[in-house]
Structures are given as C-alpha cells and as structure tokens.
PDB file of C-alpha atoms in Angstrom:
ATOM      1  CA  MET A   1     -24.773 -12.322   1.537  1.00 98.00           C
ATOM      2  CA  ILE A   2     -21.857 -11.064  -0.537  1.00 98.00           C
ATOM      3  CA  LYS A   3     -19.049  -8.657   0.244  1.00 98.00           C
ATOM      4  CA  VAL A   4     -17.436  -6.365  -2.302  1.00 98.00           C
ATOM      5  CA  SER A   5     -13.927  -5.571  -1.077  1.00 98.00           C
ATOM      6  CA  VAL A   6     -12.070  -2.635  -2.602  1.00 98.00           C
ATOM      7  CA  MET A   7      -8.399  -2.933  -1.682  1.00 98.00           C
ATOM      8  CA  TYR A   8      -5.932  -0.093  -2.194  1.00 98.00           C
ATOM      9  CA  PRO A   9      -2.331  -1.380  -2.492  1.00 97.00           C
ATOM     10  CA  ASN A  10       0.203   0.312  -0.243  1.00 97.00           C
ATOM     11  CA  GLN A  11       3.125   1.384  -2.404  1.00 92.00           C
ATOM     12  CA  HIS A  12       5.962   3.812  -1.686  1.00 92.00           C
ATOM     13  CA  GLY A  13       4.776   7.385  -2.239  1.00 94.00           C
ATOM     14  CA  ILE A  14       1.102   6.464  -2.578  1.00 95.00           C
ATOM     15  CA  ARG A  15      -1.397   9.209  -1.775  1.00 97.00           C
ATOM     16  CA  PHE A  16      -4.489   8.211   0.184  1.00 98.00           C
ATOM     17  CA  ASP A  17      -6.716  10.760   1.939  1.00 98.00           C
ATOM     18  CA  MET A  18      -8.463   8.682   4.613  1.00 98.00           C
ATOM     19  CA  ALA A  19     -10.453  11.677   5.898  1.00 98.00           C
ATOM     20  CA  TYR A  20     -11.912  12.299   2.430  1.00 98.00           C
ATOM     21  CA  TYR A  21     -12.589   8.588   1.942  1.00 98.00           C
ATOM     22  CA  CYS A  22     -14.489   8.301   5.235  1.00 98.00           C
ATOM     23  CA  THR A  23     -16.324  11.639   5.229  1.00 98.00           C
ATOM     24  CA  LYS A  24     -17.056  12.196   1.529  1.00 98.00           C
ATOM     25  CA  HIS A  25     -16.582   9.100  -0.649  1.00 98.00           C
ATOM     26  CA  ILE A  26     -18.181   6.439   1.546  1.00 98.00           C
ATOM     27  CA  PRO A  27     -21.215   8.619   2.455  1.00 98.00           C
ATOM     28  CA  MET A  28     -21.694   9.329  -1.271  1.00 98.00           C
ATOM     29  CA  VAL A  29     -21.553   5.583  -2.025  1.00 98.00           C
ATOM     30  CA  GLN A  30     -24.050   4.887   0.767  1.00 98.00           C
ATOM     31  CA  GLN A  31     -26.448   7.521  -0.555  1.00 98.00           C
ATOM     32  CA  LEU A  32     -26.198   6.339  -4.173  1.00 98.00           C
ATOM     33  CA  LEU A  33     -26.530   2.622  -3.431  1.00 98.00           C
ATOM     34  CA  GLY A  34     -29.379   3.138  -0.973  1.00 98.00           C
ATOM     35  CA  SER A  35     -31.036   0.254   0.789  1.00 98.00           C
ATOM     36  CA  ALA A  36     -29.291  -2.339  -1.413  1.00 98.00           C
ATOM     37  CA  LEU A  37     -26.144  -1.614   0.613  1.00 98.00           C
ATOM     38  CA  MET A  38     -26.645  -3.606   3.803  1.00 98.00           C
ATOM     39  CA  ASN A  39     -23.463  -2.614   5.606  1.00 98.00           C
ATOM     40  CA  VAL A  40     -20.132  -0.923   5.027  1.00 98.00           C
ATOM     41  CA  ALA A  41     -16.737  -1.124   6.738  1.00 98.00           C
ATOM     42  CA  VAL A  42     -13.506   0.786   6.189  1.00 98.00           C
ATOM     43  CA  GLU A  43     -10.096  -0.408   7.342  1.00 98.00           C
ATOM     44  CA  GLU A  44      -6.780   1.460   7.422  1.00 98.00           C
ATOM     45  CA  GLY A  45      -3.689  -0.694   7.027  1.00 98.00           C
ATOM     46  CA  ILE A  46      -1.171  -0.326   9.851  1.00 97.00           C
ATOM     47  CA  GLY A  47       1.265  -3.194   9.350  1.00 97.00           C
ATOM     48  CA  GLY A  48       2.123  -6.451   7.672  1.00 97.00           C
ATOM     49  CA  MET A  49       2.681  -9.952   8.999  1.00 96.00           C
ATOM     50  CA  THR A  50       6.306  -9.350  10.006  1.00 96.00           C
ATOM     51  CA  PRO A  51       6.799  -6.874  12.867  1.00 95.00           C
ATOM     52  CA  GLY A  52       7.665  -3.463  11.467  1.00 95.00           C
ATOM     53  CA  SER A  53       6.707  -4.331   7.906  1.00 96.00           C
ATOM     54  CA  PRO A  54       4.302  -2.078   6.014  1.00 96.00           C
ATOM     55  CA  ALA A  55       0.675  -3.040   5.468  1.00 97.00           C
ATOM     56  CA  PRO A  56       0.086  -4.574   2.027  1.00 97.00           C
ATOM     57  CA  TYR A  57      -2.951  -2.295   1.635  1.00 98.00           C
ATOM     58  CA  VAL A  58      -3.196   1.321   2.704  1.00 98.00           C
ATOM     59  CA  ALA A  59      -6.977   0.959   2.983  1.00 98.00           C
ATOM     60  CA  LEU A  60      -9.812  -1.483   2.397  1.00 98.00           C
ATOM     61  CA  GLY A  61     -13.460  -0.717   1.853  1.00 98.00           C
ATOM     62  CA  HIS A  62     -16.058  -3.450   2.281  1.00 98.00           C
ATOM     63  CA  LEU A  63     -19.608  -3.200   0.947  1.00 98.00           C
ATOM     64  CA  TYR A  64     -22.210  -5.833   1.842  1.00 98.00           C
ATOM     65  CA  PHE A  65     -25.171  -6.812  -0.343  1.00 98.00           C
ATOM     66  CA  GLU A  66     -27.776  -9.560  -0.375  1.00 98.00           C
ATOM     67  CA  SER A  67     -26.478 -10.908  -3.712  1.00 98.00           C
ATOM     68  CA  VAL A  68     -24.261 -10.162  -6.703  1.00 98.00           C
ATOM     69  CA  ALA A  69     -27.386  -9.215  -8.630  1.00 98.00           C
ATOM     70  CA  ALA A  70     -28.379  -6.703  -5.928  1.00 98.00           C
ATOM     71  CA  PHE A  71     -24.883  -5.195  -6.047  1.00 98.00           C
ATOM     72  CA  GLN A  72     -24.891  -4.920  -9.836  1.00 98.00           C
ATOM     73  CA  LYS A  73     -28.389  -3.410  -9.930  1.00 98.00           C
ATOM     74  CA  ALA A  74     -27.445  -0.754  -7.354  1.00 98.00           C
ATOM     75  CA  PHE A  75     -23.906  -0.028  -8.570  1.00 98.00           C
ATOM     76  CA  THR A  76     -24.227  -0.008 -12.368  1.00 98.00           C
ATOM     77  CA  PRO A  77     -26.299   3.200 -12.717  1.00 98.00           C
ATOM     78  CA  HIS A  78     -23.839   5.088 -10.465  1.00 98.00           C
ATOM     79  CA  SER A  79     -20.545   3.469 -11.464  1.00 98.00           C
ATOM     80  CA  GLU A  80     -19.219   6.508 -13.358  1.00 98.00           C
ATOM     81  CA  GLN A  81     -19.813   8.835 -10.424  1.00 98.00           C
ATOM     82  CA  ILE A  82     -18.396   6.422  -7.832  1.00 98.00           C
ATOM     83  CA  LEU A  83     -15.325   5.463  -9.860  1.00 98.00           C
ATOM     84  CA  GLY A  84     -14.828   9.059 -10.985  1.00 98.00           C
ATOM     85  CA  ASP A  85     -14.385  10.121  -7.362  1.00 98.00           C
ATOM     86  CA  ILE A  86     -11.356   7.868  -6.801  1.00 98.00           C
ATOM     87  CA  PRO A  87      -8.751  10.467  -7.928  1.00 98.00           C
ATOM     88  CA  ASN A  88     -10.098  12.819  -5.231  1.00 98.00           C
ATOM     89  CA  TYR A  89      -8.660  10.618  -2.477  1.00 98.00           C
ATOM     90  CA  THR A  90      -5.964   8.379  -3.980  1.00 98.00           C
ATOM     91  CA  ASP A  91      -3.614   7.704  -6.844  1.00 97.00           C
ATOM     92  CA  SER A  92      -3.572   3.995  -5.969  1.00 93.00           C
ATOM     93  CA  GLN A  93      -5.204   1.542  -8.383  1.00 95.00           C
ATOM     94  CA  PRO A  94      -7.690  -0.486  -6.327  1.00 97.00           C
ATOM     95  CA  THR A  95      -8.259  -4.199  -6.628  1.00 97.00           C
ATOM     96  CA  VAL A  96     -11.842  -5.426  -6.262  1.00 98.00           C
ATOM     97  CA  GLN A  97     -12.947  -8.821  -5.016  1.00 98.00           C
ATOM     98  CA  ILE A  98     -16.483 -10.115  -4.631  1.00 98.00           C
ATOM     99  CA  SER A  99     -16.827 -12.833  -2.000  1.00 98.00           C
ATOM    100  CA  THR A 100     -19.576 -14.919  -0.473  1.00 98.00           C
ATOM    101  CA  VAL A 101     -19.734 -14.292   3.281  1.00 98.00           C
ATOM    102  CA  LYS A 102     -19.662 -17.684   5.013  1.00 97.00           C
ATOM    103  CA  ILE A 103     -19.522 -16.686   8.680  1.00 96.00           C
TER     104      ILE A 103
END
C-alpha cells in the first residue's frame, strides 16, 4: 500500500479554510478517485516539537492506494479539477510525498 501525503506549510499569514477542505475538497477527491482510493485522513496542525511553537504544517491530507500505478491511473484524468480547487481553500503551496506504508 502507498500513501500520498499532501502537506500544507504553515507560514505567517497563510489562509487555510479547514471547513472547506473537509466538507468540499476531500469529498470531491473521494468521488473522483472512486474505489482506487482505499482510505483518506486529514490532520490539522496544532503545534511543533517545542512547547508553544507553531506547527510546521497547517494541514496534511493523506490518500491511500494499493500502488503508485493505481494512484496515477485514478488521479491523472482528474488532476486539473483537483489541483484547480486548491485556491478555494488555501494560498499555501503544498508539498506532496508518496510513501510506501510499512506498518
């Protein structure tokens, strides 16, 4: 299984609409990617390693697929629509990482 993590850096003055992300963007992604998307998780950053420090990421979205090929097959036809929705909830530039889930 692989995990596609979309990480939104937490910078001073960043705009991130968590309600929109959870109620509009993620459901749209789920609908478009269909059964290829095995699971999804959303995290909201609340702090960093040092007490009182800000979270390095304002939000993280995690999408789980059977394989990289399954992700690419599901995502590619809808990439414009999914990526085009980003300005509706943030002005942060996300970082994406694809990982193999080991445990």
